[in-house]
mmCIF file of C-alpha atoms in Angstrom:
data_model
loop_
_atom_site.group_PDB
_atom_site.id
_atom_site.type_symbol
_atom_site.label_atom_id
_atom_site.label_comp_id
_atom_site.label_asym_id
_atom_site.label_seq_id
_atom_site.Cartn_x
_atom_site.Cartn_y
_atom_site.Cartn_z
ATOM 1 C CA LEU E 1 53.433 -150.517 -215.102
ATOM 2 C CA GLN E 2 49.705 -150.801 -215.704
ATOM 3 C CA ALA E 3 47.355 -149.814 -212.893
ATOM 4 C CA GLU E 4 43.741 -148.914 -212.176
ATOM 5 C CA VAL E 5 43.125 -145.930 -209.881
ATOM 6 C CA ASN E 6 39.531 -145.121 -208.910
ATOM 7 C CA GLY E 7 38.321 -147.032 -211.949
ATOM 8 C CA THR E 8 40.725 -145.236 -214.324
ATOM 9 C CA ASP E 9 43.339 -147.098 -216.383
ATOM 10 C CA LEU E 10 46.805 -145.663 -215.820
ATOM 11 C CA SER E 11 50.085 -146.490 -217.570
ATOM 12 C CA LEU E 12 53.309 -145.578 -215.770
ATOM 13 C CA SER E 13 56.953 -145.835 -216.729
ATOM 14 C CA GLY E 14 60.196 -144.235 -215.631
ATOM 15 C CA THR E 15 63.486 -144.485 -213.818
ATOM 16 C CA ALA E 16 64.781 -143.323 -210.437
ATOM 17 C CA ALA E 17 68.238 -143.158 -208.852
ATOM 18 C CA LEU E 18 69.676 -142.229 -205.476
ATOM 19 C CA THR E 19 72.691 -139.925 -205.728
ATOM 20 C CA PRO E 20 74.817 -138.201 -203.090
ATOM 21 C CA LEU E 21 72.604 -135.100 -203.593
ATOM 22 C CA GLY E 22 69.359 -137.025 -203.211
ATOM 23 C CA TRP E 23 66.818 -138.714 -205.441
ATOM 24 C CA SER E 24 66.484 -138.016 -209.126
ATOM 25 C CA PHE E 25 63.723 -139.480 -211.259
ATOM 26 C CA ASP E 26 62.103 -139.332 -214.668
ATOM 27 C CA GLY E 27 58.548 -140.648 -214.883
ATOM 28 C CA GLN E 28 55.817 -140.708 -217.489
ATOM 29 C CA GLY E 29 52.131 -141.467 -217.227
ATOM 30 C CA ARG E 30 49.324 -141.961 -219.716
ATOM 31 C CA VAL E 31 45.544 -142.052 -219.194
ATOM 32 C CA PRO E 32 43.298 -142.823 -222.208
ATOM 33 C CA SER E 33 40.141 -141.292 -220.675
ATOM 34 C CA VAL E 34 39.167 -139.870 -217.306
ATOM 35 C CA ASP E 35 36.439 -137.591 -215.945
ATOM 36 C CA THR E 36 37.524 -134.194 -214.629
ATOM 37 C CA GLN E 37 36.805 -134.959 -210.978
ATOM 38 C CA THR E 38 38.978 -138.091 -210.990
ATOM 39 C CA VAL E 39 41.849 -136.039 -212.442
ATOM 40 C CA LEU E 40 42.309 -134.319 -209.083
ATOM 41 C CA THR E 41 42.921 -137.672 -207.354
ATOM 42 C CA LEU E 42 45.763 -138.302 -209.822
ATOM 43 C CA TRP E 43 47.223 -134.761 -209.626
ATOM 44 C CA PRO E 44 49.683 -134.449 -206.698
ATOM 45 C CA GLU E 45 48.737 -131.462 -204.523
ATOM 46 C CA MET E 46 52.305 -130.190 -204.293
ATOM 47 C CA LEU E 47 52.725 -129.915 -208.073
ATOM 48 C CA SER E 48 51.437 -126.694 -209.705
ATOM 49 C CA ALA E 49 49.107 -126.180 -206.765
ATOM 50 C CA LYS E 50 47.534 -122.967 -208.118
ATOM 51 C CA SER E 51 46.665 -124.548 -211.453
ATOM 52 C CA ARG E 52 45.364 -127.645 -209.668
ATOM 53 C CA ARG E 53 43.132 -125.515 -207.419
ATOM 54 C CA TRP E 54 41.839 -123.474 -210.383
ATOM 55 C CA PHE E 55 41.124 -126.662 -212.312
ATOM 56 C CA GLY E 56 39.224 -128.171 -209.384
ATOM 57 C CA GLN E 57 37.123 -125.063 -208.761
ATOM 58 C CA ASN E 58 36.329 -124.061 -212.335
ATOM 59 C CA VAL E 59 36.265 -127.181 -214.538
ATOM 60 C CA ARG E 60 32.858 -128.356 -213.383
ATOM 61 C CA LYS E 61 32.479 -131.490 -215.476
ATOM 62 C CA GLY E 62 33.692 -133.157 -218.632
ATOM 63 C CA THR E 63 35.982 -135.890 -219.874
ATOM 64 C CA LEU E 64 39.731 -135.723 -220.476
ATOM 65 C CA LYS E 65 41.189 -137.779 -223.303
ATOM 66 C CA ASN E 66 44.798 -138.757 -224.035
ATOM 67 C CA LEU E 67 46.066 -137.341 -220.757
ATOM 68 C CA SER E 68 49.842 -137.538 -220.514
ATOM 69 C CA PHE E 69 52.219 -136.242 -217.876
ATOM 70 C CA ASP E 70 55.949 -136.249 -217.379
ATOM 71 C CA LEU E 71 57.399 -135.711 -213.919
ATOM 72 C CA ARG E 72 61.119 -135.080 -213.639
ATOM 73 C CA GLN E 73 63.447 -134.131 -210.837
ATOM 74 C CA ALA E 74 67.192 -133.820 -210.801
ATOM 75 C CA ALA E 75 68.793 -134.403 -207.413
ATOM 76 C CA GLY E 76 68.772 -131.220 -205.343
ATOM 77 C CA THR E 77 66.268 -129.378 -207.571
ATOM 78 C CA ALA E 78 62.496 -128.919 -207.611
ATOM 79 C CA ALA E 79 60.318 -131.395 -209.449
ATOM 80 C CA VAL E 80 59.076 -130.310 -212.903
ATOM 81 C CA LEU E 81 55.703 -131.426 -214.240
ATOM 82 C CA ALA E 82 54.664 -131.311 -217.895
ATOM 83 C CA SER E 83 51.228 -132.436 -219.021
ATOM 84 C CA SER E 84 48.846 -132.296 -221.958
ATOM 85 C CA PHE E 85 45.280 -133.452 -222.498
ATOM 86 C CA GLN E 86 42.178 -133.074 -224.628
ATOM 87 C CA PHE E 87 38.755 -132.400 -223.129
ATOM 88 C CA GLU E 88 35.168 -132.744 -224.283
ATOM 89 C CA GLU E 89 31.655 -132.040 -222.961
ATOM 90 C CA ALA E 90 33.228 -129.771 -220.356
ATOM 91 C CA GLU E 91 31.708 -127.003 -218.262
ATOM 92 C CA VAL E 92 34.303 -124.346 -217.479
ATOM 93 C CA LYS E 93 33.836 -121.297 -215.247
ATOM 94 C CA PHE E 94 36.293 -118.939 -216.913
ATOM 95 C CA MET E 95 35.441 -115.776 -214.933
ATOM 96 C CA ARG E 96 33.795 -115.351 -211.538
ATOM 97 C CA HIS E 97 30.763 -113.307 -212.655
ATOM 98 C CA MET E 98 30.318 -114.893 -216.086
ATOM 99 C CA PRO E 99 28.200 -117.938 -217.047
ATOM 100 C CA VAL E 100 30.043 -121.217 -217.571
ATOM 101 C CA ILE E 101 31.278 -122.340 -220.962
ATOM 102 C CA SER E 102 29.132 -125.356 -221.859
ATOM 103 C CA GLU E 103 29.846 -128.353 -224.103
ATOM 104 C CA GLY E 104 33.492 -127.336 -224.181
ATOM 105 C CA LEU E 105 35.848 -129.138 -226.561
ATOM 106 C CA GLY E 106 39.568 -128.384 -226.621
ATOM 107 C CA TYR E 107 42.933 -129.112 -225.046
ATOM 108 C CA GLY E 108 45.231 -128.121 -222.212
ATOM 109 C CA VAL E 109 49.015 -127.947 -221.825
ATOM 110 C CA LEU E 110 51.187 -127.498 -218.733
ATOM 111 C CA GLU E 111 54.880 -127.021 -219.448
ATOM 112 C CA ARG E 112 57.687 -125.157 -217.692
ATOM 113 C CA ASP E 113 55.226 -123.610 -215.212
ATOM 114 C CA GLU E 114 53.007 -122.246 -218.018
ATOM 115 C CA PHE E 115 49.419 -123.519 -218.167
ATOM 116 C CA ILE E 116 47.297 -123.072 -221.309
ATOM 117 C CA LEU E 117 43.669 -124.047 -221.810
ATOM 118 C CA ALA E 118 42.368 -123.722 -225.388
ATOM 119 C CA LEU E 119 38.713 -123.983 -226.442
ATOM 120 C CA GLU E 120 38.022 -125.340 -229.915
ATOM 121 C CA ALA E 121 34.227 -125.407 -229.465
ATOM 122 C CA GLY E 122 31.800 -124.326 -226.762
ATOM 123 C CA TYR E 123 29.339 -121.600 -225.833
ATOM 124 C CA VAL E 124 28.031 -119.508 -222.965
ATOM 125 C CA GLN E 125 24.308 -119.085 -222.329
ATOM 126 C CA ALA E 126 23.487 -115.446 -221.585
ATOM 127 C CA ALA E 127 20.745 -114.480 -219.155
ATOM 128 C CA GLU E 128 19.017 -112.771 -222.107
ATOM 129 C CA GLY E 129 19.431 -113.096 -225.859
ATOM 130 C CA GLY E 130 20.690 -116.656 -226.323
ATOM 131 C CA ARG E 131 24.083 -118.313 -226.827
ATOM 132 C CA LEU E 132 27.450 -116.782 -227.602
ATOM 133 C CA ASP E 133 29.821 -119.202 -229.364
ATOM 134 C CA MET E 134 33.300 -119.107 -227.773
ATOM 135 C CA ASP E 135 35.320 -121.158 -230.313
ATOM 136 C CA GLY E 136 39.004 -120.192 -230.336
ATOM 137 C CA SER E 137 39.136 -118.788 -226.781
ATOM 138 C CA THR E 138 42.191 -119.429 -224.584
ATOM 139 C CA MET E 139 43.336 -119.035 -220.997
ATOM 140 C CA ARG E 140 47.073 -118.674 -220.258
ATOM 141 C CA VAL E 141 48.865 -118.654 -216.893
ATOM 142 C CA PRO E 142 52.468 -117.641 -217.713
ATOM 143 C CA ASN E 143 53.860 -118.823 -214.357
ATOM 144 C CA ALA E 144 51.667 -121.152 -212.333
ATOM 145 C CA ARG E 145 54.194 -121.412 -209.495
ATOM 146 C CA VAL E 146 54.012 -117.824 -208.208
ATOM 147 C CA PRO E 147 51.393 -116.794 -205.610
ATOM 148 C CA ASP E 148 48.180 -115.373 -207.121
ATOM 149 C CA PRO E 149 49.585 -115.864 -210.614
ATOM 150 C CA PRO E 150 48.714 -113.495 -213.477
ATOM 151 C CA VAL E 151 46.284 -114.945 -216.017
ATOM 152 C CA ILE E 152 45.451 -113.807 -219.543
ATOM 153 C CA PHE E 153 42.128 -114.688 -221.166
ATOM 154 C CA ASN E 154 41.822 -114.297 -224.939
ATOM 155 C CA LEU E 155 38.096 -114.735 -225.488
ATOM 156 C CA LYS E 156 36.423 -115.018 -228.884
ATOM 157 C CA GLY E 157 32.675 -114.556 -229.145
ATOM 158 C CA ARG E 158 30.061 -114.807 -231.885
ATOM 159 C CA GLY E 159 26.317 -114.293 -231.493
ATOM 160 C CA SER E 160 23.510 -111.745 -231.451
ATOM 161 C CA VAL E 161 24.019 -108.196 -230.173
ATOM 162 C CA PRO E 162 21.430 -108.669 -227.357
ATOM 163 C CA THR E 163 23.331 -111.796 -226.244
ATOM 164 C CA LEU E 164 26.596 -109.862 -226.217
ATOM 165 C CA MET E 165 25.026 -106.966 -224.320
ATOM 166 C CA SER E 166 23.562 -109.379 -221.753
ATOM 167 C CA LEU E 167 26.994 -110.898 -221.087
ATOM 168 C CA MET E 168 28.644 -107.475 -221.027
ATOM 169 C CA ASP E 169 26.237 -106.449 -218.264
ATOM 170 C CA ASN E 170 28.094 -108.801 -215.908
ATOM 171 C CA LYS E 171 31.069 -107.674 -213.856
ATOM 172 C CA PRO E 172 33.694 -106.416 -214.539
ATOM 173 C CA PHE E 173 32.220 -104.859 -217.722
ATOM 174 C CA GLN E 174 28.632 -103.779 -216.895
ATOM 175 C CA ILE E 175 28.513 -101.791 -220.131
ATOM 176 C CA PRO E 176 24.680 -101.650 -220.539
ATOM 177 C CA THR E 177 24.304 -100.591 -216.886
ATOM 178 C CA LYS E 178 26.945 -97.880 -217.221
ATOM 179 C CA THR E 179 25.548 -96.621 -220.538
ATOM 180 C CA LYS E 180 21.910 -96.870 -219.337
ATOM 181 C CA ARG E 181 20.994 -98.941 -222.383
ATOM 182 C CA GLY E 182 18.626 -101.888 -222.602
ATOM 183 C CA ILE E 183 19.905 -105.343 -223.532
ATOM 184 C CA ASP E 184 17.790 -105.411 -226.717
ATOM 185 C CA ASP E 185 17.984 -101.715 -227.679
ATOM 186 C CA VAL E 186 20.004 -102.701 -230.769
ATOM 187 C CA LEU E 187 19.362 -105.792 -232.903
ATOM 188 C CA GLY E 188 22.003 -107.474 -235.064
ATOM 189 C CA GLN E 189 24.981 -109.839 -234.940
ATOM 190 C CA ALA E 190 28.352 -109.449 -233.234
ATOM 191 C CA GLN E 191 31.798 -110.998 -233.469
ATOM 192 C CA LEU E 192 34.395 -109.937 -230.931
ATOM 193 C CA ALA E 193 37.720 -110.653 -229.259
ATOM 194 C CA VAL E 194 38.468 -109.660 -225.653
ATOM 195 C CA GLU E 195 41.878 -109.840 -223.978
ATOM 196 C CA ILE E 196 41.502 -109.824 -220.186
ATOM 197 C CA GLU E 197 44.411 -109.621 -217.756
ATOM 198 C CA THR E 198 43.862 -110.351 -214.066
ATOM 199 C CA ARG E 199 45.078 -112.756 -211.345
ATOM 200 C CA LEU E 200 44.005 -116.182 -210.150
ATOM 201 C CA LYS E 201 42.915 -115.339 -206.642
ATOM 202 C CA LYS E 202 39.812 -114.898 -204.562
ATOM 203 C CA GLY E 203 38.130 -111.526 -204.316
ATOM 204 C CA VAL E 204 39.468 -109.955 -207.511
ATOM 205 C CA LYS E 205 38.374 -106.299 -207.635
ATOM 206 C CA PRO E 206 37.184 -104.614 -210.861
ATOM 207 C CA SER E 207 40.234 -102.327 -210.658
ATOM 208 C CA GLU E 208 42.439 -105.448 -210.874
ATOM 209 C CA VAL E 209 40.927 -106.458 -214.225
ATOM 210 C CA ALA E 210 42.274 -104.877 -217.415
ATOM 211 C CA TYR E 211 40.665 -105.648 -220.751
ATOM 212 C CA ASP E 212 40.868 -104.683 -224.398
ATOM 213 C CA LEU E 213 37.875 -105.388 -226.635
ATOM 214 C CA THR E 214 37.725 -105.368 -230.435
ATOM 215 C CA GLY E 215 35.012 -106.634 -232.724
ATOM 216 C CA THR E 216 32.574 -106.122 -235.559
ATOM 217 C CA LEU E 217 28.815 -105.571 -235.523
ATOM 218 C CA HIS E 218 26.721 -106.737 -238.487
ATOM 219 C CA ASP E 219 23.231 -106.008 -239.820
ATOM 220 C CA LEU E 220 22.291 -103.569 -237.063
ATOM 221 C CA ARG E 221 18.911 -101.951 -236.569
ATOM 222 C CA THR E 222 17.435 -99.837 -233.792
ATOM 223 C CA GLU E 223 14.739 -97.213 -233.309
ATOM 224 C CA LEU E 224 15.776 -96.393 -229.734
ATOM 225 C CA LEU E 225 19.105 -94.540 -230.013
ATOM 226 C CA VAL E 226 17.500 -91.429 -231.515
ATOM 227 C CA SER E 227 13.791 -91.090 -230.845
ATOM 228 C CA GLY E 228 11.683 -91.449 -233.964
ATOM 229 C CA ARG E 229 14.678 -92.271 -236.189
ATOM 230 C CA ILE E 230 15.477 -95.710 -237.653
ATOM 231 C CA PHE E 231 19.198 -96.503 -237.454
ATOM 232 C CA THR E 232 20.711 -99.271 -239.635
ATOM 233 C CA ALA E 233 24.257 -100.380 -240.472
ATOM 234 C CA GLU E 234 25.726 -103.324 -242.377
ATOM 235 C CA LEU E 235 29.118 -103.318 -240.615
ATOM 236 C CA LEU E 236 30.548 -101.330 -237.696
ATOM 237 C CA GLN E 237 33.824 -101.606 -235.750
ATOM 238 C CA LEU E 238 33.739 -102.006 -231.969
ATOM 239 C CA THR E 239 36.525 -101.205 -229.485
ATOM 240 C CA GLY E 240 36.408 -101.100 -225.708
ATOM 241 C CA ALA E 241 38.468 -100.643 -222.552
ATOM 242 C CA PRO E 242 37.553 -100.114 -218.882
ATOM 243 C CA ASP E 243 37.195 -96.346 -219.392
ATOM 244 C CA LEU E 244 35.758 -96.089 -222.920
ATOM 245 C CA ILE E 245 33.762 -97.975 -225.551
ATOM 246 C CA GLU E 246 33.537 -96.826 -229.184
ATOM 247 C CA ILE E 247 31.644 -97.930 -232.295
ATOM 248 C CA SER E 248 32.563 -96.519 -235.704
ATOM 249 C CA GLY E 249 31.708 -96.961 -239.358
ATOM 250 C CA ALA E 250 29.060 -96.180 -241.944
ATOM 251 C CA GLY E 251 25.302 -96.504 -241.591
ATOM 252 C CA ARG E 252 21.970 -94.809 -242.170
ATOM 253 C CA VAL E 253 19.617 -92.768 -240.000
ATOM 254 C CA SER E 254 16.117 -92.461 -241.451
ATOM 255 C CA ASP E 255 17.695 -93.812 -244.678
ATOM 256 C CA ILE E 256 20.211 -90.925 -244.775
ATOM 257 C CA PRO E 257 23.810 -92.189 -245.130
ATOM 258 C CA PHE E 258 26.451 -91.163 -242.607
ATOM 259 C CA GLU E 259 29.930 -92.135 -241.461
ATOM 260 C CA GLY E 260 30.858 -91.538 -237.865
ATOM 261 C CA ARG E 261 31.800 -92.646 -234.369
ATOM 262 C CA TRP E 262 29.884 -93.239 -231.117
ATOM 263 C CA SER E 263 31.882 -92.858 -227.890
ATOM 264 C CA GLN E 264 30.741 -93.782 -224.388
ATOM 265 C CA PRO E 265 32.942 -92.978 -221.359
ATOM 266 C CA LEU E 266 32.720 -95.688 -218.692
ATOM 267 C CA GLY E 267 34.664 -94.155 -215.820
ATOM 268 C CA ALA E 268 31.562 -93.195 -213.806
ATOM 269 C CA PRO E 269 27.793 -93.856 -213.897
ATOM 270 C CA ASN E 270 25.377 -91.765 -215.995
ATOM 271 C CA LEU E 271 28.009 -90.324 -218.326
ATOM 272 C CA THR E 272 26.701 -88.909 -221.599
ATOM 273 C CA SER E 273 27.700 -90.600 -224.854
ATOM 274 C CA GLN E 274 28.662 -88.687 -227.982
ATOM 275 C CA VAL E 275 28.196 -89.260 -231.699
ATOM 276 C CA THR E 276 30.186 -87.455 -234.365
ATOM 277 C CA ALA E 277 29.089 -88.140 -237.940
ATOM 278 C CA LYS E 278 29.649 -86.834 -241.444
ATOM 279 C CA ILE E 279 26.397 -86.421 -243.380
ATOM 280 C CA GLU E 280 25.342 -84.764 -246.623
ATOM 281 C CA LEU E 281 22.990 -81.803 -246.348
ATOM 282 C CA THR E 282 20.399 -82.112 -249.098
ATOM 283 C CA PRO E 283 16.678 -81.381 -249.334
ATOM 284 C CA LYS E 284 16.079 -85.134 -248.806
ATOM 285 C CA SER E 285 18.224 -85.392 -245.679
ATOM 286 C CA LEU E 286 16.699 -82.306 -244.077
ATOM 287 C CA GLN E 287 13.202 -83.553 -244.863
ATOM 288 C CA ALA E 288 14.071 -86.896 -243.213
ATOM 289 C CA PHE E 289 14.787 -85.010 -240.004
ATOM 290 C CA ASN E 290 11.525 -83.082 -240.377
ATOM 291 C CA ILE E 291 13.352 -79.867 -241.295
ATOM 292 C CA GLY E 292 11.163 -78.840 -244.194
ATOM 293 C CA LEU E 293 12.706 -75.726 -245.770
ATOM 294 C CA PRO E 294 10.721 -73.632 -248.227
ATOM 295 C CA GLU E 295 10.661 -75.233 -251.666
ATOM 296 C CA GLY E 296 13.653 -74.211 -253.783
ATOM 297 C CA SER E 297 15.591 -72.583 -250.950
ATOM 298 C CA LEU E 298 18.222 -75.396 -250.974
ATOM 299 C CA SER E 299 19.571 -77.315 -253.946
ATOM 300 C CA GLY E 300 22.651 -79.456 -254.463
ATOM 301 C CA GLY E 301 24.367 -80.855 -251.384
ATOM 302 C CA ALA E 302 27.090 -80.013 -248.863
ATOM 303 C CA GLN E 303 29.038 -82.047 -246.316
ATOM 304 C CA GLY E 304 28.092 -81.422 -242.712
ATOM 305 C CA THR E 305 29.265 -82.589 -239.298
ATOM 306 C CA LEU E 306 26.564 -83.767 -236.900
ATOM 307 C CA ARG E 307 27.338 -84.099 -233.195
ATOM 308 C CA LEU E 308 24.920 -85.775 -230.792
ATOM 309 C CA GLU E 309 24.839 -85.867 -226.995
ATOM 310 C CA ILE E 310 22.907 -88.949 -225.845
ATOM 311 C CA ALA E 311 21.713 -89.403 -222.252
ATOM 312 C CA LYS E 312 19.202 -91.895 -220.873
ATOM 313 C CA ASN E 313 15.648 -90.547 -220.511
ATOM 314 C CA LYS E 314 16.546 -87.238 -222.183
ATOM 315 C CA PRO E 315 15.980 -86.026 -225.750
ATOM 316 C CA VAL E 316 19.092 -86.249 -227.910
ATOM 317 C CA ALA E 317 20.855 -82.881 -228.187
ATOM 318 C CA PHE E 318 22.518 -82.086 -231.518
ATOM 319 C CA GLU E 319 24.827 -79.612 -233.228
ATOM 320 C CA LEU E 320 25.151 -79.399 -237.010
ATOM 321 C CA THR E 321 27.942 -77.456 -238.703
ATOM 322 C CA SER E 322 28.872 -77.065 -242.370
ATOM 323 C CA ASP E 323 30.772 -74.773 -244.729
ATOM 324 C CA LEU E 324 27.916 -75.349 -247.245
ATOM 325 C CA THR E 325 30.315 -75.756 -250.171
ATOM 326 C CA GLY E 326 28.399 -77.598 -252.897
ATOM 327 C CA ALA E 327 24.963 -76.353 -251.850
ATOM 328 C CA ARG E 328 23.048 -73.452 -253.390
ATOM 329 C CA LEU E 329 20.926 -71.362 -251.013
ATOM 330 C CA GLN E 330 18.425 -68.716 -251.938
ATOM 331 C CA SER E 331 15.668 -66.645 -250.346
ATOM 332 C CA ALA E 332 13.218 -64.837 -252.574
ATOM 333 C CA ALA E 333 11.929 -62.858 -249.582
ATOM 334 C CA LEU E 334 15.425 -61.421 -248.948
ATOM 335 C CA ASN E 335 16.454 -61.224 -252.605
ATOM 336 C CA TRP E 336 19.607 -63.167 -251.690
ATOM 337 C CA SER E 337 21.380 -66.308 -252.909
ATOM 338 C CA LYS E 338 24.628 -68.234 -252.339
ATOM 339 C CA PRO E 339 26.290 -69.897 -255.343
ATOM 340 C CA THR E 340 27.214 -73.578 -255.145
ATOM 341 C CA ALA E 341 31.000 -73.074 -255.023
ATOM 342 C CA GLN E 342 30.901 -70.294 -252.434
ATOM 343 C CA ALA E 343 31.687 -71.228 -248.808
ATOM 344 C CA ALA E 344 29.701 -70.105 -245.775
ATOM 345 C CA GLN E 345 29.418 -71.044 -242.106
ATOM 346 C CA LEU E 346 26.306 -72.775 -240.779
ATOM 347 C CA ARG E 347 25.708 -73.786 -237.157
ATOM 348 C CA VAL E 348 22.476 -75.314 -235.859
ATOM 349 C CA GLN E 349 21.904 -76.471 -232.280
ATOM 350 C CA GLY E 350 18.844 -78.107 -230.785
ATOM 351 C CA VAL E 351 17.124 -81.240 -229.517
ATOM 352 C CA PHE E 352 15.554 -84.175 -231.366
ATOM 353 C CA GLY E 353 12.160 -84.099 -229.720
ATOM 354 C CA LYS E 354 8.572 -84.176 -230.873
ATOM 355 C CA PRO E 355 8.461 -81.693 -232.433
ATOM 356 C CA LEU E 356 12.064 -80.875 -233.322
ATOM 357 C CA GLN E 357 13.579 -78.043 -231.285
ATOM 358 C CA VAL E 358 16.194 -75.674 -232.746
ATOM 359 C CA ASP E 359 17.605 -73.287 -230.153
ATOM 360 C CA LEU E 360 20.243 -71.749 -232.401
ATOM 361 C CA LEU E 361 20.390 -71.103 -236.116
ATOM 362 C CA ALA E 362 23.450 -69.120 -237.205
ATOM 363 C CA LEU E 363 24.585 -68.441 -240.768
ATOM 364 C CA GLU E 364 27.515 -66.349 -241.988
ATOM 365 C CA ALA E 365 27.657 -65.967 -245.760
ATOM 366 C CA GLN E 366 28.566 -63.342 -248.303
ATOM 367 C CA GLY E 367 25.763 -60.794 -248.219
ATOM 368 C CA LEU E 368 23.886 -62.481 -245.348
ATOM 369 C CA SER E 369 24.416 -62.840 -241.600
ATOM 370 C CA LEU E 370 21.732 -64.115 -239.247
ATOM 371 C CA GLU E 371 21.116 -65.671 -235.851
ATOM 372 C CA GLY E 372 17.938 -66.914 -234.209
ATOM 373 C CA THR E 373 15.746 -69.904 -233.446
ATOM 374 C CA VAL E 374 13.514 -72.199 -235.476
ATOM 375 C CA GLN E 375 10.121 -73.379 -234.286
ATOM 376 C CA PHE E 376 8.443 -76.558 -235.494
ATOM 377 C CA ASP E 377 5.020 -78.081 -235.079
ATOM 378 C CA ALA E 378 3.760 -81.604 -235.729
ATOM 379 C CA ASP E 379 3.744 -80.947 -239.501
ATOM 380 C CA GLY E 380 7.303 -79.602 -239.662
ATOM 381 C CA LEU E 381 8.617 -76.047 -239.983
ATOM 382 C CA ASP E 382 6.409 -73.404 -238.366
ATOM 383 C CA ARG E 383 8.469 -70.214 -238.176
ATOM 384 C CA VAL E 384 11.997 -68.799 -238.068
ATOM 385 C CA VAL E 385 12.570 -66.156 -235.399
ATOM 386 C CA LEU E 386 15.716 -64.135 -236.105
ATOM 387 C CA SER E 387 17.077 -61.904 -233.364
ATOM 388 C CA ARG E 388 19.714 -60.636 -235.795
ATOM 389 C CA LEU E 389 19.394 -60.292 -239.575
ATOM 390 C CA GLU E 390 21.846 -58.475 -241.835
ATOM 391 C CA VAL E 391 21.327 -58.518 -245.603
ATOM 392 C CA GLY E 392 23.839 -56.690 -247.807
ATOM 393 C CA ASP E 393 23.970 -53.017 -246.912
ATOM 394 C CA TRP E 394 20.214 -52.452 -246.912
ATOM 395 C CA LEU E 395 18.917 -54.401 -243.875
ATOM 396 C CA ASP E 396 20.123 -54.640 -240.260
ATOM 397 C CA GLY E 397 17.484 -55.737 -237.778
ATOM 398 C CA ALA E 398 15.322 -58.641 -236.598
ATOM 399 C CA ALA E 399 12.584 -60.614 -238.352
ATOM 400 C CA THR E 400 10.138 -63.482 -238.060
ATOM 401 C CA PHE E 401 9.368 -65.687 -241.041
ATOM 402 C CA ILE E 402 6.197 -67.785 -240.885
ATOM 403 C CA HIS E 403 6.057 -70.910 -243.037
ATOM 404 C CA GLN E 404 3.081 -70.901 -245.420
ATOM 405 C CA GLY E 405 3.111 -74.086 -247.458
ATOM 406 C CA SER E 406 5.563 -73.815 -250.352
ATOM 407 C CA GLY E 407 6.655 -70.287 -249.447
ATOM 408 C CA VAL E 408 7.569 -68.094 -246.487
#
């Protein structure tokens, strides 16, 4: 049977029979091309009603190609609908608070109550930053017959970091808002995958949305995470969930290499983020952070652990610890030195401000134990104020060392 419905060519075929238990039928239909709004006039309201309603509300425009459907019913049982189609130039609203996917190209399948929509090409336009390509994204409704059916979105995204941050400022994520970070605080490129589980119903609450985010960040640069310090990275790993987002990998701060992890809790507003990083303590790295030690007092290099506490509109607090193995320390004023292979315990706490602020300097080494503060001015080290200083068995007291050029 060939027919035209609302200007759309429709091919129908099938068989039907009346049995003692009622009607049974097996029908097939084919549509070469149809716009998305006309589809709803061909889709019986009683068949997969939830998927039909979602399609009508969220597929804003586009063209379906090679639409096929098979409708079968054995006497005394419910009718079963199977369908497949391709789509192009579609606009799809995939989540309530997200922009639509534009210029969508892909396919859809409905079979045994499962509905799948797959995107082969398309993008979303963020409020700031530009486009995020969404090629390879899918939506799956495992059982379209049940009330408020569960739905799983597997979203793929590729674009600039500001674009990603702009999209992630929408509900249910709101990551920039929760972390108090600007959309363009960090420049670079991002590639990510997000699995979102929720339900197809009105009024979905953020607590009813679970998501798992993984991705990579490329060619990053920012001068805003740590005041006065340039941060760069070629490749970092990104993971996220409703209660935590983390970024890890290797990079450079003021051209000093590090490997570490940034963690941001998301469970409540205004939570502080943390950075834990492994860095090498050398004269060059200390100079980069404006910690200018007296010339010759440090040589070689030792591994250290740097921890940062980052809060919006506050200077970044830090703690640096190291066993100093691999570094040689010496002080001509104290007639003391630490060999390269000898271990010690160093702990430094303070704030990255202008100037740098060191509230605690503590060192435990063979022949030397000290604790105090370090004061800096605009040119670097000003003085070391030690409330406790023990050197060998000949000195136990307090001291202040004033920096005078190349010496103390």
